[in-house]
Amino acid sequence: MPKPLTTNPALRDVVYKNQWRDAFDGTVPEGWQPTLKVTVVTAAFNSKTLDLTLASLAAQDYPEDLLEVVVIDDGSEPAVTIGKYAPKNTRLIRVNEELGEGWGRSNALRIGIEASDGDIIYWVDSDMILFSDNVREHAKWAHFIPEAATIGHKGFVEEWDFTPEQVFNEVRSGDIRKHHDLSTLHRHWSLDIFEKTDDLNASGGRNYSTHMGACATVTRSVYEQTFGQRPELKLGDDTEIAYQIWQRGAVFIPVMSAETYHLGRATVQDKGREVAHFNDIHFAQRMPIPRYRRGAANRQWQVPFVTAVVNVDEETAEFARRCVDMLLNQTETDLQVLLVGPWSRLVTGRRRVLADPDLELHLLQEWYRCEGRVTMVENDPDDVFPSPYRLDVPVTVGLAPSALHEIMRDVYGNDLGVVNYFAPEGADEATVLTVRPTQAYSRALRYASDKVAPIEAIDAVWGVEWRSSKELGLVDLRTAEPVKKVTRGDSDLAVRELREQLGQERQRVENLKQRARANRERAEAAEARAEALGIKRRVRSKVSRITNRVTRA
């Protein structure tokens, strides 16, 4: 889908979805020089190749005053030391698990990022050798696309005998490239995705899992909008933070010119099945997309696929129960409902409960008190990150059971931006059902200003559309027939009616049986008559033959 046309100069250079080529193709103007500071974070635990990684960083052609390296020693034995060949601005941070500082790669990287201040965060594993222009090739994208999240190109080297001095000299001279032709080394699975998606240009960002921490960057302005690295994750943390930065509007860009050697085999070559078995469980809890990870239905997850928001007050509380109950009854069960209302205002002390003007709000609060998929909040959060979709449901609108499934099949299936559904027939035109993708909203907020309305920015980065609600079965709860309450008398009457129906059915079955027996008896009699008639015919024929012989004689 082409980028929507905009006449606002402030929105002309924004990236539509993940179509980075339209904004910047990687060709810098003549004489261009970088101005953004890069922070390289490297977690090390008993690494035997860290000195080689630091030596390659020391030989970069990026301005040294714009490059800092933070090495986080995650409890190595012996402790990490910084050798002779390392960038000038290199710091070492030691993590002390005994002091409650945690452990693991993600925890270490979180500490390193929080202790740094670079405009660009560059994750580099301690088993990488970066070619001399690597940092520059990564960093240039952030100078032209503020949401840039770049992925470098690595070749897996299984045998090596490099020294730090050799790496420093050969990276600086360019001779390091002569050791291996990257195209002949192990082909990483991400290259297949790049080929199928025009280098992610056509991916909409859904292939965020290609943004792996061995050599990947993101602008700090995007990272700081996330929850940051998850210390509790011990594997797959790079995929999880990639999901977060996607939901915060990151633009994913493979940079094939940012070349590296990865010293050692790819993890998936040796332990792919074990890693996937471990990660899939943790990913399913935190990442609703891709959808295949959540194989179980009718259950809750840490991050819901859809967060539905329903605003209620004392005047509309009478409709809220039916509205929310219909939401909870959807065939698409991966959702959370935020019920926004004046809950702190409710009086809980001595009062005339039946005359309380907030009676319906009290009853609503009690109705959902133990419902895990409904959360009562005082203020509309607006931002539902990291949930990928926000659904705004007017409290006077009810959704048919398959409505949400149909909505998401359209919006998620076609990677749409904001979609508004017209009010059900007879309802106020201002009553609109709206779906909003979080990644679109996050990026749009960067451009919203006094001169750019948020909805205008969203249209520029992902699009805004209107849809008919006729096929969704939306109900205006203000005019819909109320749900009939069943009394004890109604129940007894229903039982009597059912018993009468059962008796009628039994009688009908008995009549059918009698009819079948009568038919069987008639069939047997007809068969007997036919057999008797056959005997009579044979006797008559025989008598006739004998009579004829006697007559001829």
Coordinates of C-alpha atoms in Angstrom, one line a residue:
M1 CA 0.0 0.0 0.0
P2 CA 1.5 3.4 -1.0
K3 CA 2.1 6.1 1.6
P4 CA -0.9 8.4 2.0
L5 CA -0.4 11.9 0.5
T6 CA 0.2 14.7 3.0
T7 CA 0.5 18.4 2.4
N8 CA 2.0 19.1 5.8
P9 CA 5.8 19.7 5.4
A10 CA 6.4 18.3 8.9
L11 CA 5.3 14.9 7.7
R12 CA 6.9 14.6 4.3
D13 CA 9.9 12.6 5.5
V14 CA 8.3 10.3 8.0
V15 CA 8.6 6.5 7.3
Y16 CA 5.3 4.9 6.3
K17 CA 5.0 1.5 8.1
N18 CA 8.5 0.0 7.6
Q19 CA 9.1 1.5 4.1
W20 CA 12.5 3.0 4.9
R21 CA 13.6 3.2 1.3
D22 CA 11.2 6.1 0.6
A23 CA 12.9 8.2 3.4
F24 CA 16.6 7.3 3.0
D25 CA 18.3 4.7 0.8
G26 CA 21.6 4.8 2.6
T27 CA 23.4 7.3 0.3
V28 CA 24.8 10.1 2.4
P29 CA 25.4 13.6 1.0
E30 CA 28.9 14.4 -0.2
G31 CA 31.1 15.5 2.7
W32 CA 28.7 14.2 5.4
Q33 CA 30.1 13.6 8.8
P34 CA 28.3 12.0 11.8
T35 CA 27.2 14.0 14.8
L36 CA 25.4 11.4 17.0
K37 CA 27.2 9.6 19.8
V38 CA 27.2 5.8 19.7
T39 CA 27.2 3.7 22.9
V40 CA 28.4 0.1 22.4
V41 CA 27.2 -2.2 25.1
T42 CA 28.9 -5.6 25.5
A43 CA 28.1 -8.2 28.2
A44 CA 30.9 -10.5 29.0
F45 CA 30.9 -13.8 31.0
N46 CA 34.1 -15.8 30.9
S47 CA 34.6 -14.6 27.3
K48 CA 37.7 -15.8 25.5
T49 CA 37.2 -13.4 22.5
L50 CA 36.4 -10.0 24.2
D51 CA 39.9 -8.7 23.5
L52 CA 39.4 -9.3 19.8
T53 CA 36.0 -7.5 19.9
L54 CA 37.5 -4.5 21.7
A55 CA 40.5 -4.4 19.3
S56 CA 38.1 -4.2 16.3
L57 CA 36.2 -1.4 18.0
A58 CA 39.4 0.5 18.6
A59 CA 40.1 0.4 14.8
Q60 CA 36.8 1.9 13.8
D61 CA 36.8 4.9 11.5
Y62 CA 34.0 6.6 13.5
P63 CA 35.0 9.7 15.4
E64 CA 36.5 8.5 18.7
D65 CA 34.9 11.4 20.7
L66 CA 31.5 10.1 19.5
L67 CA 32.1 6.5 20.4
E68 CA 31.9 5.0 23.9
V69 CA 32.1 1.3 24.9
V70 CA 30.6 0.0 28.0
V71 CA 31.8 -3.6 29.0
I72 CA 29.7 -5.3 31.6
D73 CA 31.4 -8.1 33.5
D74 CA 28.6 -10.5 34.4
G75 CA 30.6 -12.4 37.1
S76 CA 33.4 -13.7 35.1
E77 CA 36.1 -15.9 36.8
P78 CA 38.8 -14.5 36.5
A79 CA 37.3 -11.0 36.4
V80 CA 37.4 -9.1 33.1
T81 CA 40.2 -6.7 32.4
I82 CA 40.5 -4.3 29.5
G83 CA 43.6 -4.9 27.4
K84 CA 45.9 -2.7 25.4
Y85 CA 43.7 -2.6 22.3
A86 CA 40.4 -0.9 23.2
P87 CA 38.6 2.4 22.3
K88 CA 39.7 5.4 24.3
N89 CA 36.3 5.8 25.9
T90 CA 35.9 2.3 27.3
R91 CA 34.4 1.7 30.7
L92 CA 34.2 -1.5 32.7
I93 CA 31.2 -2.2 35.0
R94 CA 31.2 -5.3 37.2
V95 CA 27.8 -6.9 38.2
N96 CA 27.8 -8.2 41.7
E97 CA 25.2 -11.0 42.0
E98 CA 25.7 -11.3 45.8
L99 CA 24.7 -7.7 46.2
G100 CA 21.4 -8.4 44.4
E101 CA 22.4 -6.9 41.1
G102 CA 21.2 -9.9 39.2
W103 CA 22.8 -12.0 36.5
G104 CA 22.5 -12.8 32.9
R105 CA 23.1 -11.1 29.6
S106 CA 19.8 -9.0 29.6
N107 CA 20.4 -7.9 33.1
A108 CA 24.0 -6.8 32.3
L109 CA 23.0 -5.0 29.2
R110 CA 20.3 -3.1 31.1
I111 CA 22.8 -1.9 33.6
G112 CA 25.2 -0.8 30.8
I113 CA 22.6 1.1 28.9
E114 CA 21.4 2.9 32.0
A115 CA 25.0 3.9 32.8
S116 CA 25.5 5.4 29.3
D117 CA 24.3 8.4 27.3
G118 CA 24.9 7.8 23.6
D119 CA 22.3 8.9 21.1
I120 CA 22.5 5.4 19.5
I121 CA 22.6 2.2 21.5
Y122 CA 24.7 -0.5 19.7
W123 CA 24.4 -4.1 21.1
V124 CA 27.6 -6.0 20.3
D125 CA 28.3 -9.5 21.5
S126 CA 31.8 -10.3 22.9
D127 CA 32.6 -12.7 20.1
M128 CA 32.4 -10.3 17.2
I129 CA 35.0 -8.7 15.0
L130 CA 33.7 -5.5 13.4
F131 CA 35.1 -4.3 10.1
S132 CA 36.5 -0.7 10.2
D133 CA 33.4 1.1 8.8
N134 CA 30.9 -1.0 10.8
V135 CA 29.9 1.6 13.4
R136 CA 29.7 4.3 10.7
E137 CA 27.5 2.2 8.5
H138 CA 25.1 1.5 11.4
A139 CA 25.1 5.0 12.8
K140 CA 24.4 6.9 9.5
W141 CA 20.8 5.6 9.4
A142 CA 19.8 7.3 12.7
H143 CA 21.0 10.6 11.3
F144 CA 18.3 10.5 8.7
I145 CA 15.6 8.2 10.2
P146 CA 15.0 9.1 13.9
E147 CA 13.4 5.7 14.6
A148 CA 16.1 3.6 12.9
A149 CA 16.9 0.1 14.3
T150 CA 19.6 -1.5 12.2
I151 CA 20.8 -5.1 11.8
G152 CA 24.3 -5.8 10.7
H153 CA 25.6 -8.6 8.5
K154 CA 27.7 -11.4 10.1
G155 CA 29.6 -14.3 8.8
F156 CA 30.1 -17.3 11.2
V157 CA 33.8 -18.2 11.5
E158 CA 34.4 -21.6 13.1
E159 CA 38.2 -21.6 13.4
W160 CA 40.5 -18.7 14.0
D161 CA 43.9 -17.8 15.5
F162 CA 43.6 -14.0 15.7
T163 CA 45.5 -11.9 18.3
P164 CA 44.2 -8.5 19.5
E165 CA 47.2 -6.7 17.8
Q166 CA 46.5 -8.5 14.5
V167 CA 42.8 -7.7 14.7
F168 CA 43.5 -4.0 15.4
N169 CA 45.9 -3.7 12.5
E170 CA 44.0 -5.7 10.0
V171 CA 40.6 -4.1 10.8
R172 CA 42.2 -0.6 10.4
S173 CA 43.9 -1.6 7.1
G174 CA 41.0 -3.6 5.7
D175 CA 43.0 -6.8 5.4
I176 CA 40.6 -8.5 7.9
R177 CA 38.2 -9.0 5.0
K178 CA 40.7 -11.2 3.2
H179 CA 40.4 -14.1 5.7
H180 CA 36.9 -15.1 4.7
D181 CA 34.3 -14.4 2.0
L182 CA 31.1 -13.8 4.0
S183 CA 29.0 -15.2 1.2
T184 CA 30.6 -18.6 1.6
L185 CA 30.0 -18.9 5.4
H186 CA 27.0 -20.3 7.2
R187 CA 23.8 -18.6 5.9
H188 CA 21.8 -17.2 8.7
W189 CA 18.0 -17.7 8.5
S190 CA 17.4 -13.9 8.6
L191 CA 18.8 -13.5 5.1
D192 CA 15.9 -15.5 3.7
I193 CA 13.4 -13.1 5.4
F194 CA 15.3 -10.1 4.0
E195 CA 15.0 -11.6 0.5
K196 CA 11.2 -12.2 0.9
T197 CA 10.5 -8.7 2.3
D198 CA 12.7 -6.5 0.2
D199 CA 15.1 -6.1 3.1
L200 CA 12.1 -5.6 5.5
N201 CA 10.8 -2.7 3.5
A202 CA 7.6 -4.6 3.0
S203 CA 7.4 -6.3 6.4
G204 CA 5.5 -3.6 8.4
G205 CA 8.0 -4.4 11.2
R206 CA 6.5 -7.8 11.9
N207 CA 9.9 -9.5 11.3
Y208 CA 11.3 -7.8 14.4
S209 CA 12.9 -11.1 15.4
T210 CA 15.7 -10.5 12.8
H211 CA 16.9 -7.6 15.0
M212 CA 19.4 -9.7 17.0
G213 CA 21.7 -8.4 19.7
A214 CA 25.0 -9.7 18.2
C215 CA 25.3 -6.6 16.1
A216 CA 22.2 -4.3 16.2
T217 CA 21.3 -0.7 17.0
V218 CA 18.4 1.5 18.0
T219 CA 18.1 5.2 18.8
R220 CA 18.0 5.9 22.5
S221 CA 14.9 8.0 22.0
V222 CA 13.0 4.9 20.9
Y223 CA 14.6 2.6 23.6
E224 CA 13.7 5.0 26.4
Q225 CA 10.0 4.6 25.6
T226 CA 10.2 0.9 26.3
F227 CA 10.4 -1.0 29.6
G228 CA 14.0 -1.7 28.7
Q229 CA 15.9 -5.0 28.8
R230 CA 14.0 -7.6 30.9
P231 CA 16.4 -8.8 33.6
E232 CA 14.3 -11.9 34.2
L233 CA 14.9 -13.2 30.7
K234 CA 17.9 -15.5 30.4
L235 CA 17.6 -16.3 26.7
G236 CA 15.9 -14.5 23.8
D237 CA 16.1 -11.1 25.4
D238 CA 17.2 -9.5 22.1
T239 CA 14.0 -10.7 20.5
E240 CA 11.9 -9.4 23.3
I241 CA 13.5 -6.0 23.3
A242 CA 13.1 -6.0 19.5
Y243 CA 9.3 -6.5 20.0
Q244 CA 9.2 -3.6 22.4
I245 CA 11.1 -1.2 20.1
W246 CA 8.8 -2.3 17.3
Q247 CA 5.8 -1.3 19.3
R248 CA 7.5 2.0 20.0
G249 CA 7.6 2.8 16.3
A250 CA 11.1 1.5 15.4
V251 CA 12.0 1.2 11.7
F252 CA 13.9 -2.0 11.1
I253 CA 16.7 -1.8 8.5
P254 CA 19.1 -4.5 7.5
V255 CA 22.5 -3.0 6.8
M256 CA 24.4 -5.5 4.7
S257 CA 27.4 -3.1 4.4
A258 CA 28.0 -3.3 8.2
E259 CA 30.0 -6.5 8.1
T260 CA 31.4 -8.6 10.9
Y261 CA 32.9 -11.9 11.8
H262 CA 31.0 -13.9 14.4
L263 CA 33.6 -16.1 16.2
G264 CA 31.9 -19.4 16.6
R265 CA 29.0 -21.3 15.2
A266 CA 25.4 -19.9 15.3
T267 CA 23.5 -21.1 18.3
V268 CA 20.7 -22.5 16.1
Q269 CA 23.2 -24.8 14.3
D270 CA 23.8 -26.8 17.5
K271 CA 20.9 -26.1 19.9
G272 CA 18.2 -24.7 17.8
R273 CA 15.5 -27.0 19.0
E274 CA 16.4 -26.6 22.7
V275 CA 16.5 -22.9 22.4
A276 CA 13.2 -22.7 20.6
H277 CA 11.6 -24.9 23.2
F278 CA 12.8 -22.7 26.0
N279 CA 12.1 -19.3 24.3
D280 CA 8.6 -20.1 22.8
I281 CA 7.1 -20.2 26.3
H282 CA 8.6 -16.9 27.4
F283 CA 7.9 -15.3 24.1
A284 CA 4.2 -16.3 24.1
Q285 CA 3.7 -14.5 27.4
R286 CA 5.2 -11.3 26.3
M287 CA 4.7 -11.1 22.5
P288 CA 1.2 -11.5 21.1
I289 CA 2.7 -11.3 17.5
P290 CA 3.3 -13.6 15.7
R291 CA 0.0 -15.2 16.6
Y292 CA 1.1 -18.9 16.2
R293 CA 3.0 -18.9 19.5
R294 CA -0.3 -18.7 21.5
G295 CA -1.6 -22.1 20.7
A296 CA -3.9 -22.2 23.7
A297 CA -7.2 -20.3 23.6
N298 CA -9.5 -19.0 26.4
R299 CA -6.7 -17.9 28.7
Q300 CA -4.9 -14.8 29.8
W301 CA -1.4 -13.7 28.9
Q302 CA 1.0 -11.1 30.3
V303 CA 0.6 -8.9 27.2
P304 CA -2.9 -9.1 25.6
F305 CA -3.3 -9.0 21.8
V306 CA -6.1 -6.5 22.2
T307 CA -6.8 -4.0 25.0
A308 CA -10.4 -2.9 24.9
V309 CA -11.1 0.5 26.6
V310 CA -14.7 1.3 27.8
N311 CA -15.4 4.6 29.5
V312 CA -18.3 4.7 32.0
D313 CA -19.9 7.2 34.4
E314 CA -23.1 7.2 36.5
E315 CA -25.3 8.0 33.5
T316 CA -24.0 5.2 31.4
A317 CA -23.3 2.5 34.0
E318 CA -26.6 0.8 33.3
F319 CA -25.3 -0.2 29.8
A320 CA -21.7 -1.2 30.9
R321 CA -22.4 -4.7 32.2
R322 CA -24.0 -5.8 28.9
C323 CA -21.3 -4.0 26.9
V324 CA -18.4 -5.6 28.7
D325 CA -20.1 -9.0 29.0
M326 CA -20.5 -9.0 25.2
L327 CA -16.8 -8.2 24.9
L328 CA -15.8 -11.1 27.2
N329 CA -18.0 -13.4 25.1
Q330 CA -16.0 -12.8 21.9
T331 CA -14.6 -15.7 19.9
E332 CA -11.3 -13.8 19.9
T333 CA -10.5 -14.3 23.6
D334 CA -7.0 -12.8 23.7
L335 CA -8.0 -9.4 25.1
Q336 CA -8.1 -7.3 28.3
V337 CA -10.8 -4.8 29.2
L338 CA -10.0 -1.5 30.9
L339 CA -13.1 -0.2 32.5
V340 CA -12.5 3.5 33.0
G341 CA -14.7 5.2 35.6
P342 CA -14.8 7.4 38.8
W343 CA -14.1 4.4 41.1
S344 CA -12.3 6.4 43.8
R345 CA -15.3 8.7 44.2
L346 CA -17.6 5.9 45.3
V347 CA -18.7 6.1 48.9
T348 CA -18.2 2.9 50.8
G349 CA -19.3 4.0 54.3
R350 CA -22.8 4.2 55.8
R351 CA -25.3 5.2 53.2
R352 CA -28.8 4.4 51.9
V353 CA -27.5 1.9 49.3
L354 CA -30.7 1.7 47.2
A355 CA -30.9 5.5 47.1
D356 CA -27.2 6.0 46.3
P357 CA -26.9 8.0 43.0
D358 CA -23.9 5.8 42.2
L359 CA -25.7 2.5 42.7
E360 CA -25.1 1.2 39.2
L361 CA -21.4 2.0 39.5
H362 CA -21.2 0.1 42.8
L363 CA -23.0 -2.9 41.2
L364 CA -20.7 -2.7 38.2
Q365 CA -17.7 -2.8 40.4
E366 CA -19.0 -5.8 42.2
W367 CA -20.0 -7.6 39.0
Y368 CA -16.4 -7.6 37.7
R369 CA -14.6 -7.8 41.1
C370 CA -13.3 -11.3 40.5
E371 CA -13.0 -11.2 36.7
G372 CA -9.3 -11.3 35.7
R373 CA -9.8 -9.9 32.2
V374 CA -11.4 -6.7 33.5
T375 CA -9.3 -4.0 35.2
M376 CA -11.0 -0.9 36.7
V377 CA -8.9 2.2 36.2
E378 CA -9.5 5.8 37.2
N379 CA -8.1 7.5 34.1
D380 CA -7.9 6.5 30.5
P381 CA -4.3 5.4 29.9
D382 CA -4.4 6.4 26.2
D383 CA -1.2 4.3 25.7
V384 CA -1.7 0.5 26.0
F385 CA 1.9 -0.5 25.2
P386 CA 3.1 -3.2 24.9
S387 CA -0.3 -4.5 23.9
P388 CA -0.2 -4.1 20.0
Y389 CA -3.9 -3.0 19.6
R390 CA -6.2 -0.7 21.4
L391 CA -10.0 -1.1 20.8
D392 CA -12.2 1.8 21.9
V393 CA -15.7 0.6 22.6
P394 CA -18.5 3.1 23.4
V395 CA -20.3 1.9 26.5
T396 CA -23.6 2.0 24.7
V397 CA -22.4 -0.4 22.0
G398 CA -22.5 -4.2 22.1
L399 CA -20.4 -6.5 19.9
A400 CA -21.8 -9.7 18.4
P401 CA -19.7 -12.8 19.4
S402 CA -17.6 -12.9 16.3
A403 CA -17.2 -9.1 15.8
L404 CA -13.8 -8.8 17.3
H405 CA -12.5 -11.7 15.3
E406 CA -13.7 -10.1 12.1
I407 CA -12.3 -6.8 13.1
M408 CA -8.8 -8.2 13.8
R409 CA -8.9 -10.4 10.7
D410 CA -9.2 -7.1 8.7
V411 CA -7.0 -4.8 10.8
Y412 CA -4.2 -7.2 11.7
G413 CA -4.5 -9.4 8.6
N414 CA -4.0 -6.3 6.3
D415 CA -1.6 -4.5 8.6
L416 CA -3.9 -1.4 8.7
G417 CA -3.5 1.7 10.8
V418 CA -6.4 3.3 12.7
V419 CA -9.7 1.9 11.6
N420 CA -13.0 3.5 12.6
Y421 CA -16.3 1.6 12.4
F422 CA -19.5 3.6 11.9
A423 CA -22.1 3.5 14.6
P424 CA -24.8 0.8 14.5
E425 CA -28.0 1.8 12.7
G426 CA -30.0 4.3 14.7
A427 CA -27.1 5.3 17.0
D428 CA -25.6 8.8 17.4
E429 CA -23.1 9.4 14.6
A430 CA -20.5 10.3 17.2
T431 CA -20.6 6.8 18.5
V432 CA -17.6 5.2 16.8
L433 CA -15.8 1.9 17.4
T434 CA -12.0 2.4 16.8
V435 CA -9.0 0.1 16.5
R436 CA -5.5 1.6 16.9
P437 CA -2.2 -0.1 16.4
T438 CA 0.3 0.8 19.2
Q439 CA 3.3 0.9 16.8
A440 CA 1.6 3.4 14.6
Y441 CA 0.5 5.5 17.6
S442 CA 4.0 5.5 19.2
R443 CA 5.7 6.7 16.0
A444 CA 3.0 9.3 15.3
L445 CA 3.4 10.9 18.7
R446 CA 7.0 11.8 17.8
Y447 CA 5.5 14.1 15.1
A448 CA 2.4 15.4 16.8
S449 CA 2.6 19.1 17.7
D450 CA 0.7 22.4 17.6
K451 CA 0.9 22.2 13.8
V452 CA 0.3 18.4 13.4
A453 CA -2.7 16.7 14.9
P454 CA -2.1 13.2 16.3
I455 CA -4.6 11.7 13.9
E456 CA -2.9 13.5 11.0
A457 CA 0.5 12.0 12.1
I458 CA -1.0 8.5 12.4
D459 CA -2.4 8.8 8.9
A460 CA 1.1 9.7 7.6
V461 CA 2.9 6.8 9.4
W462 CA 0.3 4.0 9.0
G463 CA -3.0 5.3 7.6
V464 CA -6.5 6.0 8.8
E465 CA -9.6 4.3 7.4
W466 CA -13.4 4.1 7.9
R467 CA -15.4 0.9 7.7
S468 CA -19.0 -0.1 7.7
S469 CA -20.1 -1.9 10.9
K470 CA -23.1 -3.6 9.2
E471 CA -21.5 -7.0 9.0
L472 CA -20.2 -6.9 12.6
G473 CA -23.6 -7.1 14.2
L474 CA -23.0 -4.1 16.5
V475 CA -25.9 -3.3 18.8
D476 CA -27.1 0.0 20.2
L477 CA -27.7 -1.0 23.8
R478 CA -29.9 2.1 24.4
T479 CA -32.6 0.8 22.1
A480 CA -31.8 -3.0 22.1
E481 CA -34.3 -5.4 23.7
P482 CA -33.2 -6.0 27.3
V483 CA -32.1 -9.5 28.2
K484 CA -35.1 -11.2 29.7
K485 CA -34.6 -12.1 33.4
V486 CA -35.8 -15.6 34.3
T487 CA -37.9 -15.9 37.5
R488 CA -38.7 -19.0 39.5
G489 CA -42.2 -19.0 38.0
D490 CA -40.7 -18.7 34.5
S491 CA -38.4 -21.6 35.3
D492 CA -41.2 -23.8 36.5
L493 CA -43.3 -23.0 33.4
A494 CA -40.3 -23.8 31.2
V495 CA -39.9 -27.2 32.9
R496 CA -43.6 -28.0 32.4
E497 CA -43.4 -27.0 28.8
L498 CA -40.3 -29.2 28.2
R499 CA -42.0 -32.1 29.9
E500 CA -45.1 -31.7 27.7
Q501 CA -42.8 -31.6 24.6
L502 CA -41.0 -34.7 25.8
G503 CA -44.3 -36.5 26.3
Q504 CA -45.4 -35.5 22.8
E505 CA -42.1 -36.7 21.3
R506 CA -42.4 -40.1 23.2
Q507 CA -46.0 -40.5 21.8
R508 CA -44.8 -39.7 18.3
V509 CA -42.1 -42.3 18.5
E510 CA -44.6 -44.9 19.8
N511 CA -46.9 -44.1 16.9
L512 CA -44.1 -44.6 14.5
K513 CA -43.2 -47.9 16.1
Q514 CA -46.9 -49.1 15.8
R515 CA -47.0 -48.0 12.2
A516 CA -43.8 -49.8 11.5
R517 CA -45.2 -53.0 13.1
A518 CA -48.4 -52.7 11.0
N519 CA -46.5 -52.2 7.8
R520 CA -44.3 -55.2 8.7
E521 CA -47.4 -57.4 9.3
R522 CA -49.0 -56.2 6.0
A523 CA -45.8 -57.0 4.2
E524 CA -45.6 -60.5 5.7
A525 CA -49.3 -61.2 4.7
A526 CA -48.7 -60.0 1.2
E527 CA -45.7 -62.2 0.9
A528 CA -47.7 -65.2 2.2
R529 CA -50.5 -64.5 -0.3
A530 CA -48.0 -64.2 -3.1
E531 CA -46.5 -67.5 -2.1
A532 CA -49.9 -69.2 -1.9
L533 CA -50.9 -67.8 -5.3
G534 CA -47.7 -69.2 -6.8
I535 CA -48.5 -72.7 -5.5
K536 CA -52.0 -72.5 -6.9
R537 CA -50.7 -71.5 -10.3
R538 CA -48.2 -74.4 -10.3
V539 CA -50.9 -77.0 -9.3
R540 CA -53.3 -75.7 -12.0
S541 CA -50.5 -75.9 -14.6
K542 CA -49.7 -79.4 -13.7
V543 CA -53.3 -80.5 -13.7
S544 CA -53.7 -78.9 -17.2
R545 CA -50.7 -80.8 -18.6
I546 CA -52.0 -84.2 -17.3
T547 CA -55.5 -83.5 -18.7
N548 CA -54.1 -82.7 -22.1
R549 CA -52.0 -86.0 -22.2
V550 CA -55.2 -88.0 -21.2
T551 CA -57.2 -86.3 -23.9
R552 CA -54.6 -87.0 -26.6
A553 CA -54.5 -90.6 -25.6

